[in-house]
Amino acid sequence: MVIEQAGRVSSVNVLTINCWGLKYLAKDRNARLNEIGARIASSEPALNIVGLQECWTQEDYQSIRQQTKHVLPFAKYYYSGIFGGGLAILSKWRIEESSMVRYPLNGRPTAFFRGDWFVGKGVACARIRLGPDPKDVAEVFTTHLHAPYEQEPHDSYICHRTAQAWEIAKLMRGAVERGHLVIGLGDFNIVPLSLAHRLITTHGEVEDAWRLLHPNSSLGSVTNVIERTRGAPTPTVIFNLTENGATCDSALNTWRWTKEQTKRLKKGEDVEVDINSPDPWAKRLDYIFVGNGRRSQCDKDQSGWAVHDVQVGMTERHLVLKCSLSDHFSVAATLIRNASPQTNRSGYINDLKDSLPDGNAPSVTEKSSHLEFERLDLTINGEIMSHDLSPAKTRILPLTTYDEILVMIETYNLRERRQRHLRLSHFVAEVTIAIGCMIAVWWSPHNYVSFILIFVSTIGLGAGVLDGLIGGLFVGSELRALKEFEWEIRNAREAAEDGLDREIK
């Protein structure tokens, strides 16, 4: 039952999209982001909360802002790093509080061609009031996790992305403990049920909105090892959009087309894609995570929130350019406020059966894995109803998962210590060579030899000093962040082990 009360919000429509707004690098950036703003403004039903990623420039942000302010009058652009974090939150309701939480582990400065370290990735947080009750608040988080440049588990940045997932999971868990509605939006650069995904849904005490309504959706592209074990046939374009929730690498997205298709598009041809054709590369990287806040028996308001609908959007191309609006599609979901979740689920079902005509009794599935939230799926006359998000038990990851993370941290820690040793050794060697070159200049028989010695020593010393700074400062900072991450995982493992021991007893 949807709750309608004066001064209270009964439903929330949310959307997330990676805009691909890289300055100088993203093609047709201004026109595409301008159209994204127009689509947000004209969306049906009207959007209430929007999370943007890769909206790097103020010019593009202001363009979207101007077009959407009549439906989303409140907004916050988040500043971070050297070039900005590219994150923004738009809202129908006033943003009471806001913060930008930087990730302690976020790439390396030496990978300047990738840029993750320079943009200062983190979590954009906003607290939005939905009603008069003290706990009638939505805490919104939007983020863009470190990109994978190799396939897991061989991705050299998997430790950083896992640490980032842990950080945002802690923020979400805190919001749940405060009794608030949690909405996590973003390009998480992870596939469903991956390690980072399990960290977020379990430790963060939130649900993946898409998997709530599509529990049998894919776990990655056809090339994904885990997805192949399911033995599912190669999905079509339309199946990936409607059932698998694929937002990236879709055959429908023009930015993922072959050179031949791109050339035809540039010539002005209206290239069509058969929606029933195979789509083996598409996968889901963009998510809406949702969770209900914890309620005590003393709280007057015992209502909760449920996921009513979730869809992949912005698949239509730009009307003039005929290109996709971004290299990612958007994801939108509708959340509705429900009546108080019942503590006695069987009694609730019996009451529901009694209230329905004969033959319309719902089919019921209740699931609980790894002490996760119970999920209640109701099917009435073939129609799937909303899915409850109320916490049933405290979630605990399997101990083997914590062990897996600890092994990952140790492996990465050894790698970085070797890197620091090599960089500092390079610094010492270059200083020694520079001193030797300067001494050699005194006995140089020719001017050009002196020039070569000075040139070599200058270039070498510059490279050595840079390596020394990276090895001594950056890698040192990274190792200390790893120690914090390791302590938190060990502490969480101990708490999980204690919880399991109590259950056994």
Coordinates of C-alpha atoms in Angstrom, one line a residue, residues 6-489:
A6 CA 0.2 15.7 3.8
G7 CA 3.7 17.0 3.6
R8 CA 5.2 13.6 2.9
V9 CA 6.7 12.3 -0.3
S10 CA 5.0 9.0 -1.4
S11 CA 7.2 8.2 -4.4
V12 CA 10.7 9.1 -5.7
N13 CA 11.9 8.9 -9.3
V14 CA 15.6 8.7 -9.5
L15 CA 18.1 8.5 -12.4
T16 CA 21.8 8.1 -12.9
I17 CA 23.9 8.6 -16.0
N18 CA 27.6 8.8 -16.9
C19 CA 27.6 11.8 -19.3
W20 CA 31.0 11.1 -20.9
G21 CA 31.9 14.8 -20.7
L22 CA 35.7 14.6 -21.0
K23 CA 36.9 18.0 -22.1
Y24 CA 38.8 17.9 -25.4
L25 CA 38.6 14.1 -25.6
A26 CA 34.8 13.4 -25.7
K27 CA 33.4 14.0 -29.2
D28 CA 30.4 16.3 -29.6
R29 CA 30.5 16.9 -25.9
N30 CA 28.5 20.2 -25.7
A31 CA 25.7 19.0 -28.0
R32 CA 25.3 15.6 -26.3
L33 CA 25.3 17.0 -22.7
N34 CA 22.9 19.7 -23.7
E35 CA 20.5 17.0 -25.1
I36 CA 21.0 15.0 -21.9
G37 CA 19.7 18.0 -19.9
A38 CA 16.7 18.3 -22.3
R39 CA 15.9 14.6 -21.8
I40 CA 16.1 14.9 -18.0
A41 CA 13.8 18.0 -18.1
S42 CA 11.2 16.3 -20.2
S43 CA 11.3 12.9 -18.6
E44 CA 8.0 11.1 -17.8
P45 CA 7.3 10.6 -15.0
A46 CA 9.1 13.7 -13.8
L47 CA 12.4 13.0 -12.1
N48 CA 13.0 13.9 -8.5
I49 CA 16.7 13.1 -7.9
V50 CA 19.4 12.8 -10.5
G51 CA 23.1 11.7 -10.2
L52 CA 25.5 12.7 -12.8
Q53 CA 29.0 11.3 -13.5
E54 CA 31.7 12.6 -15.8
C55 CA 30.1 16.0 -16.1
W56 CA 33.6 17.6 -15.9
T57 CA 33.1 21.2 -17.0
Q58 CA 31.1 24.0 -15.5
E59 CA 29.8 24.9 -19.0
D60 CA 28.1 21.5 -19.4
Y61 CA 26.9 21.5 -15.8
Q62 CA 25.3 24.9 -16.2
S63 CA 23.7 23.8 -19.5
I64 CA 22.0 20.9 -17.8
R65 CA 21.2 23.1 -14.7
Q66 CA 19.4 25.7 -16.8
Q67 CA 17.3 23.2 -18.6
T68 CA 16.3 21.2 -15.5
K69 CA 15.9 23.9 -12.8
H70 CA 12.1 24.1 -13.3
V71 CA 11.7 20.5 -12.3
L72 CA 14.9 20.1 -10.2
P73 CA 15.4 23.4 -8.6
F74 CA 18.2 22.3 -6.2
A75 CA 21.5 21.1 -7.3
K76 CA 25.1 20.7 -6.2
Y77 CA 28.3 20.4 -8.3
Y78 CA 31.1 18.7 -6.5
Y79 CA 34.7 19.9 -6.6
S80 CA 37.5 17.5 -6.2
G81 CA 41.1 16.8 -7.3
I82 CA 43.1 18.7 -9.9
F83 CA 40.5 18.6 -12.7
G84 CA 37.3 18.0 -10.7
G85 CA 35.4 14.8 -9.8
G86 CA 32.8 15.2 -12.5
L87 CA 29.9 14.5 -10.0
A88 CA 26.7 16.4 -9.5
I89 CA 23.3 15.8 -7.8
L90 CA 20.1 17.4 -8.9
S91 CA 17.0 17.4 -6.7
K92 CA 13.4 18.4 -6.6
W93 CA 13.7 19.0 -2.8
R94 CA 16.2 21.1 -0.9
I95 CA 19.6 19.7 -0.2
E96 CA 20.0 20.1 3.6
E97 CA 23.6 18.9 3.8
S98 CA 26.3 18.1 1.3
S99 CA 29.9 16.7 1.3
M100 CA 32.5 15.3 -1.0
V101 CA 34.3 12.3 0.4
R102 CA 37.6 11.5 -1.4
Y103 CA 38.7 7.9 -1.8
P104 CA 42.0 7.2 0.0
L105 CA 43.0 4.8 -2.8
N106 CA 42.4 6.1 -6.2
G107 CA 44.9 5.2 -9.0
R108 CA 48.4 6.4 -9.4
P109 CA 49.9 9.7 -10.6
T110 CA 52.2 7.9 -13.0
A111 CA 49.1 6.7 -15.0
F112 CA 48.5 10.3 -16.2
F113 CA 47.1 9.0 -19.4
R114 CA 44.2 7.4 -17.4
G115 CA 43.5 10.4 -15.2
D116 CA 41.8 8.6 -12.3
W117 CA 44.2 10.0 -9.7
F118 CA 44.1 13.5 -11.0
V119 CA 40.3 13.9 -10.9
G120 CA 40.2 13.0 -7.2
K121 CA 37.4 10.4 -7.4
G122 CA 35.2 10.1 -4.4
V123 CA 31.6 10.0 -3.2
A124 CA 29.3 13.0 -3.6
C125 CA 26.9 13.0 -0.7
A126 CA 23.6 14.9 -0.2
R127 CA 21.0 14.8 2.5
I128 CA 17.5 15.6 1.2
R129 CA 14.4 15.9 3.4
L130 CA 11.3 14.0 2.2
G131 CA 8.8 14.8 5.0
P132 CA 8.4 16.3 8.5
D133 CA 9.5 13.2 10.5
P134 CA 13.1 13.5 11.8
K135 CA 14.0 10.3 9.9
D136 CA 12.1 11.2 6.8
V137 CA 15.3 11.8 4.9
A138 CA 17.0 10.5 1.8
E139 CA 20.7 10.3 1.8
V140 CA 21.9 10.3 -1.8
F141 CA 25.4 9.1 -2.9
T142 CA 26.8 9.3 -6.4
T143 CA 30.2 8.1 -7.4
H144 CA 32.4 6.8 -10.2
L145 CA 34.7 4.0 -9.2
H146 CA 38.1 3.5 -10.6
A147 CA 37.9 2.1 -14.2
P148 CA 39.0 -1.5 -14.9
Y149 CA 41.8 -1.6 -17.5
E150 CA 42.2 -5.3 -17.4
Q151 CA 39.7 -8.1 -16.8
E152 CA 39.4 -9.3 -13.2
P153 CA 41.2 -10.9 -11.4
H154 CA 44.2 -9.6 -13.4
D155 CA 43.1 -6.0 -13.1
S156 CA 46.0 -4.1 -11.5
Y157 CA 43.6 -1.6 -9.9
I158 CA 41.2 -4.2 -8.4
C159 CA 42.5 -3.4 -4.9
H160 CA 41.8 0.3 -5.4
R161 CA 38.3 -0.4 -6.7
T162 CA 37.5 -2.8 -3.9
A163 CA 38.7 -0.3 -1.3
Q164 CA 36.4 2.3 -3.0
A165 CA 33.5 0.0 -2.8
W166 CA 34.2 -0.6 0.9
E167 CA 34.3 3.2 1.5
I168 CA 30.9 3.9 -0.1
A169 CA 29.5 0.8 1.6
K170 CA 30.5 2.3 4.9
L171 CA 28.7 5.6 4.0
M172 CA 25.6 3.8 3.0
R173 CA 25.6 1.6 6.1
G174 CA 25.8 4.7 8.2
A175 CA 22.8 6.2 6.5
V176 CA 20.9 3.0 7.1
E177 CA 21.8 3.0 10.8
R178 CA 20.5 6.6 11.0
G179 CA 17.1 5.3 9.8
H180 CA 17.2 7.2 6.4
L181 CA 16.3 6.1 2.9
V182 CA 19.6 5.3 1.0
I183 CA 20.0 6.0 -2.7
G184 CA 23.3 5.1 -4.3
L185 CA 23.8 6.2 -7.9
G186 CA 26.7 5.9 -10.3
D187 CA 29.0 4.2 -12.7
F188 CA 30.5 1.6 -10.4
N189 CA 32.6 -0.1 -13.0
I190 CA 31.7 -3.5 -11.6
V191 CA 29.5 -6.4 -12.8
P192 CA 26.7 -7.9 -10.7
L193 CA 27.8 -10.2 -7.9
S194 CA 31.4 -9.3 -8.3
L195 CA 33.5 -8.8 -5.1
A196 CA 32.9 -5.1 -5.0
H197 CA 29.2 -5.6 -5.7
R198 CA 28.9 -8.0 -2.8
L199 CA 30.7 -5.6 -0.5
I200 CA 28.3 -2.8 -1.3
T201 CA 25.1 -4.8 -1.0
T202 CA 26.1 -6.7 2.1
H203 CA 28.3 -4.4 4.2
G204 CA 26.3 -1.3 2.9
E205 CA 23.0 -3.0 3.7
V206 CA 21.5 -1.9 0.4
E207 CA 19.9 -3.7 -2.5
D208 CA 20.7 -3.5 -6.2
A209 CA 17.4 -2.2 -7.6
W210 CA 17.8 -4.0 -10.9
R211 CA 18.5 -7.4 -9.4
L212 CA 15.5 -7.0 -7.1
L213 CA 13.2 -6.9 -10.1
H214 CA 15.3 -9.0 -12.4
P215 CA 17.0 -11.6 -10.2
N216 CA 18.0 -13.8 -13.2
S217 CA 19.7 -11.0 -15.1
S218 CA 23.2 -11.5 -16.5
L219 CA 26.4 -11.3 -14.4
G220 CA 28.4 -9.6 -17.2
S221 CA 29.0 -9.9 -20.9
V222 CA 29.1 -13.2 -22.7
T223 CA 32.9 -13.1 -22.4
N224 CA 32.7 -13.0 -18.6
V225 CA 33.9 -16.2 -17.0
I226 CA 31.2 -16.4 -14.4
E227 CA 28.5 -15.5 -16.9
R228 CA 29.6 -18.3 -19.2
T229 CA 29.1 -20.8 -16.4
R230 CA 25.4 -20.0 -16.3
G231 CA 25.1 -21.5 -19.8
A232 CA 22.7 -18.8 -21.0
P233 CA 22.4 -18.1 -24.7
T234 CA 23.9 -15.0 -26.2
P235 CA 21.4 -12.2 -25.4
T236 CA 19.8 -9.9 -28.0
V237 CA 20.0 -6.2 -27.9
I238 CA 16.5 -5.8 -26.6
F239 CA 16.9 -8.5 -24.0
N240 CA 20.1 -6.8 -22.7
L241 CA 18.2 -3.6 -22.3
T242 CA 15.0 -4.9 -20.8
E243 CA 16.1 -7.9 -18.8
N244 CA 19.9 -7.6 -18.2
G245 CA 20.0 -3.9 -17.6
A246 CA 23.0 -3.4 -19.9
T247 CA 24.3 0.2 -19.8
C248 CA 27.7 -0.2 -21.4
D249 CA 29.2 -1.7 -24.6
S250 CA 25.7 -2.2 -26.1
A251 CA 25.5 -2.8 -29.8
L252 CA 22.9 0.0 -29.8
N253 CA 25.4 2.6 -28.6
T254 CA 27.1 4.3 -31.5
W255 CA 30.3 5.0 -29.5
R256 CA 30.9 1.2 -29.3
W257 CA 30.4 0.7 -33.1
T258 CA 33.0 -0.7 -35.5
K259 CA 35.0 1.7 -37.7
E260 CA 32.8 0.7 -40.7
Q261 CA 29.6 1.6 -38.9
T262 CA 31.1 4.9 -37.6
K263 CA 32.2 5.9 -41.1
R264 CA 28.7 5.3 -42.4
L265 CA 27.2 7.4 -39.6
K266 CA 29.6 10.2 -40.4
K267 CA 28.5 10.2 -44.0
G268 CA 25.0 10.9 -42.9
E269 CA 23.6 7.5 -43.2
D270 CA 20.8 6.6 -40.7
V271 CA 22.4 3.3 -39.5
E272 CA 19.9 1.1 -37.9
V273 CA 20.6 -1.7 -35.4
D274 CA 18.3 -4.8 -35.3
I275 CA 17.2 -5.0 -31.7
N276 CA 16.8 -8.8 -32.1
S277 CA 20.5 -9.2 -33.2
P278 CA 23.0 -10.8 -30.8
D279 CA 24.7 -8.4 -28.3
P280 CA 27.6 -10.4 -26.7
W281 CA 29.6 -7.5 -25.3
A282 CA 27.0 -5.5 -23.4
K283 CA 27.2 -5.4 -19.6
R284 CA 25.8 -3.5 -16.6
L285 CA 28.2 -1.1 -15.0
D286 CA 25.7 1.6 -13.8
Y287 CA 23.6 1.0 -10.7
I288 CA 20.9 2.3 -8.4
F289 CA 21.4 0.9 -4.9
V290 CA 18.6 1.4 -2.4
G291 CA 18.0 0.7 1.2
N292 CA 15.6 1.4 4.0
G293 CA 16.8 2.8 7.3
R294 CA 16.6 0.8 10.4
R295 CA 13.5 1.5 12.6
S296 CA 13.2 0.8 16.3
Q297 CA 9.8 -0.1 17.9
C298 CA 9.9 3.4 19.5
D299 CA 9.8 5.2 16.1
K300 CA 6.3 6.5 15.3
D301 CA 6.9 6.2 11.6
Q302 CA 7.3 2.5 10.7
S303 CA 6.8 3.0 6.9
G304 CA 9.4 1.8 4.4
W305 CA 10.3 2.1 0.8
A306 CA 10.1 -0.3 -2.1
V307 CA 11.4 -0.5 -5.6
H308 CA 8.4 -0.3 -7.9
D309 CA 10.1 0.0 -11.3
V310 CA 13.6 0.2 -12.9
Q311 CA 14.5 0.8 -16.5
V312 CA 17.5 1.5 -18.8
G313 CA 17.0 4.8 -20.6
M314 CA 18.5 7.4 -22.9
T315 CA 19.0 4.8 -25.6
E316 CA 17.6 7.1 -28.3
R317 CA 20.2 8.9 -30.4
H318 CA 20.8 12.6 -30.8
L319 CA 18.2 13.9 -33.2
V320 CA 20.7 15.9 -35.3
L321 CA 24.1 14.1 -34.8
K322 CA 22.5 10.7 -34.9
C323 CA 24.9 9.5 -32.2
S324 CA 24.2 8.1 -28.7
L325 CA 24.0 10.7 -26.0
S326 CA 26.9 9.1 -24.0
D327 CA 29.0 5.9 -24.1
H328 CA 26.7 4.7 -21.2
F329 CA 22.9 4.5 -21.0
S330 CA 21.1 5.8 -18.0
V331 CA 19.3 3.9 -15.3
A332 CA 16.0 5.1 -13.8
A333 CA 14.0 3.7 -10.9
T334 CA 10.8 4.5 -9.1
L335 CA 10.6 4.1 -5.3
I336 CA 7.3 4.1 -3.4
R337 CA 6.6 4.5 0.3
N338 CA 4.9 1.4 1.6
A339 CA 3.0 0.6 4.8
S340 CA 4.9 -0.8 7.8
P341 CA 6.8 -4.0 6.9
Q342 CA 5.4 -6.9 8.8
T343 CA 7.6 -8.8 11.3
N344 CA 5.4 -11.9 10.7
R345 CA 5.8 -12.5 7.0
S346 CA 3.5 -15.6 6.9
G347 CA 0.7 -13.7 8.7
Y348 CA 1.1 -10.8 6.2
I349 CA 0.8 -13.2 3.3
N350 CA -2.3 -14.9 4.8
D351 CA -3.9 -11.5 5.3
L352 CA -3.1 -10.6 1.7
K353 CA -4.6 -13.9 0.4
D354 CA -7.8 -13.4 2.4
S355 CA -8.2 -9.9 0.9
L356 CA -8.0 -11.1 -2.7
P357 CA -10.6 -12.9 -4.8
D358 CA -10.3 -16.7 -5.3
G359 CA -7.7 -17.6 -7.9
N360 CA -5.7 -14.4 -7.4
A361 CA -3.6 -15.5 -4.5
P362 CA 0.0 -14.3 -4.9
S363 CA 2.9 -16.6 -5.4
V364 CA 5.5 -15.9 -2.8
T365 CA 9.3 -16.3 -2.7
E366 CA 11.3 -15.4 0.4
K367 CA 15.1 -15.4 0.0
S368 CA 17.9 -14.9 2.5
S369 CA 21.5 -15.7 1.6
H370 CA 24.6 -14.8 3.6
L371 CA 22.3 -13.1 6.2
E372 CA 21.1 -10.7 3.5
F373 CA 17.8 -8.8 3.5
E374 CA 14.8 -10.9 2.9
R375 CA 13.1 -10.2 -0.4
L376 CA 9.4 -10.6 -0.9
D377 CA 8.2 -11.1 -4.5
L378 CA 4.4 -10.9 -5.0
T379 CA 2.8 -11.9 -8.3
I380 CA -0.8 -11.0 -8.7
N381 CA -2.5 -11.8 -12.1
G382 CA 1.0 -12.2 -13.6
E383 CA 2.0 -8.7 -12.5
I384 CA 5.1 -8.3 -10.3
M385 CA 4.4 -5.9 -7.4
S386 CA 6.9 -3.7 -5.6
H387 CA 9.8 -5.3 -3.7
D388 CA 10.3 -4.6 -0.1
L389 CA 13.7 -3.3 1.1
S390 CA 13.2 -3.7 4.8
P391 CA 16.2 -5.2 6.7
A392 CA 15.5 -8.6 8.2
K393 CA 18.9 -9.4 9.7
T394 CA 22.3 -7.8 10.0
R395 CA 24.2 -8.7 6.8
I396 CA 27.5 -10.5 7.2
L397 CA 29.9 -11.4 4.4
P398 CA 31.2 -15.0 4.3
L399 CA 34.6 -15.2 6.1
T400 CA 36.1 -16.4 2.8
T401 CA 35.3 -13.1 1.2
Y402 CA 37.2 -11.2 3.9
D403 CA 40.1 -13.6 3.5
E404 CA 40.0 -13.0 -0.3
I405 CA 40.3 -9.3 0.3
L406 CA 43.1 -9.7 2.8
V407 CA 45.1 -11.8 0.3
M408 CA 44.4 -9.1 -2.4
I409 CA 45.7 -6.4 0.0
E410 CA 48.9 -8.4 0.8
T411 CA 49.6 -9.0 -2.8
Y412 CA 49.2 -5.4 -3.8
N413 CA 51.1 -4.3 -0.7
L414 CA 54.2 -6.3 -1.8
R415 CA 53.9 -5.0 -5.3
E416 CA 53.9 -1.4 -4.1
R417 CA 56.8 -2.0 -1.8
R418 CA 58.8 -3.3 -4.7
Q419 CA 57.8 -0.2 -6.7
R420 CA 58.9 2.1 -3.9
H421 CA 62.2 0.3 -3.6
L422 CA 62.8 0.6 -7.4
R423 CA 61.8 4.2 -7.6
L424 CA 64.0 5.3 -4.6
S425 CA 66.9 3.3 -6.0
H426 CA 66.4 5.1 -9.3
F427 CA 66.5 8.4 -7.4
V428 CA 69.8 7.5 -5.6
A429 CA 71.3 6.2 -8.9
E430 CA 70.4 9.4 -10.8
V431 CA 71.8 11.6 -8.1
T432 CA 75.1 9.6 -8.2
I433 CA 75.2 9.9 -12.0
A434 CA 74.5 13.6 -11.9
I435 CA 77.4 14.2 -9.4
G436 CA 79.7 12.0 -11.6
C437 CA 78.7 14.0 -14.7
M438 CA 79.4 17.4 -13.0
I439 CA 82.8 16.2 -11.9
A440 CA 83.6 14.8 -15.4
V441 CA 82.9 18.3 -16.9
W442 CA 86.0 19.6 -15.2
W443 CA 88.2 17.2 -17.2
S444 CA 86.1 17.4 -20.4
P445 CA 88.4 17.9 -23.5
H446 CA 85.7 19.5 -25.6
N447 CA 82.7 21.8 -25.1
Y448 CA 80.3 19.5 -26.8
V449 CA 81.2 16.7 -24.4
S450 CA 80.6 19.0 -21.4
F451 CA 77.2 19.9 -22.9
I452 CA 76.3 16.2 -23.3
L453 CA 77.3 15.5 -19.7
I454 CA 75.3 18.4 -18.4
F455 CA 72.3 17.5 -20.5
V456 CA 72.3 13.9 -19.5
S457 CA 72.7 14.7 -15.8
T458 CA 69.9 17.3 -15.9
I459 CA 67.4 15.0 -17.6
G460 CA 68.4 12.0 -15.5
L461 CA 68.3 14.0 -12.2
G462 CA 64.9 15.4 -13.1
A463 CA 63.5 11.9 -13.8
G464 CA 65.2 10.6 -10.6
V465 CA 63.7 13.3 -8.4
L466 CA 60.3 12.7 -9.8
D467 CA 60.6 9.0 -9.2
G468 CA 61.9 9.7 -5.7
L469 CA 58.9 12.0 -4.9
I470 CA 56.5 9.3 -6.2
G471 CA 58.2 6.5 -4.3
G472 CA 58.8 8.4 -1.1
L473 CA 55.6 10.4 -0.9
F474 CA 52.8 8.9 -3.0
V475 CA 53.7 5.3 -2.5
G476 CA 54.2 5.9 1.2
S477 CA 50.8 7.5 1.4
E478 CA 49.3 4.6 -0.6
L479 CA 50.8 2.0 1.8
R480 CA 49.4 3.8 4.8
A481 CA 45.9 3.9 3.2
L482 CA 46.3 0.1 2.5
K483 CA 47.1 -0.4 6.2
E484 CA 43.9 1.4 7.2
F485 CA 41.9 -0.7 4.7
E486 CA 43.5 -3.9 6.0
W487 CA 42.7 -3.1 9.6
E488 CA 39.1 -2.4 8.8
I489 CA 38.7 -5.6 6.9

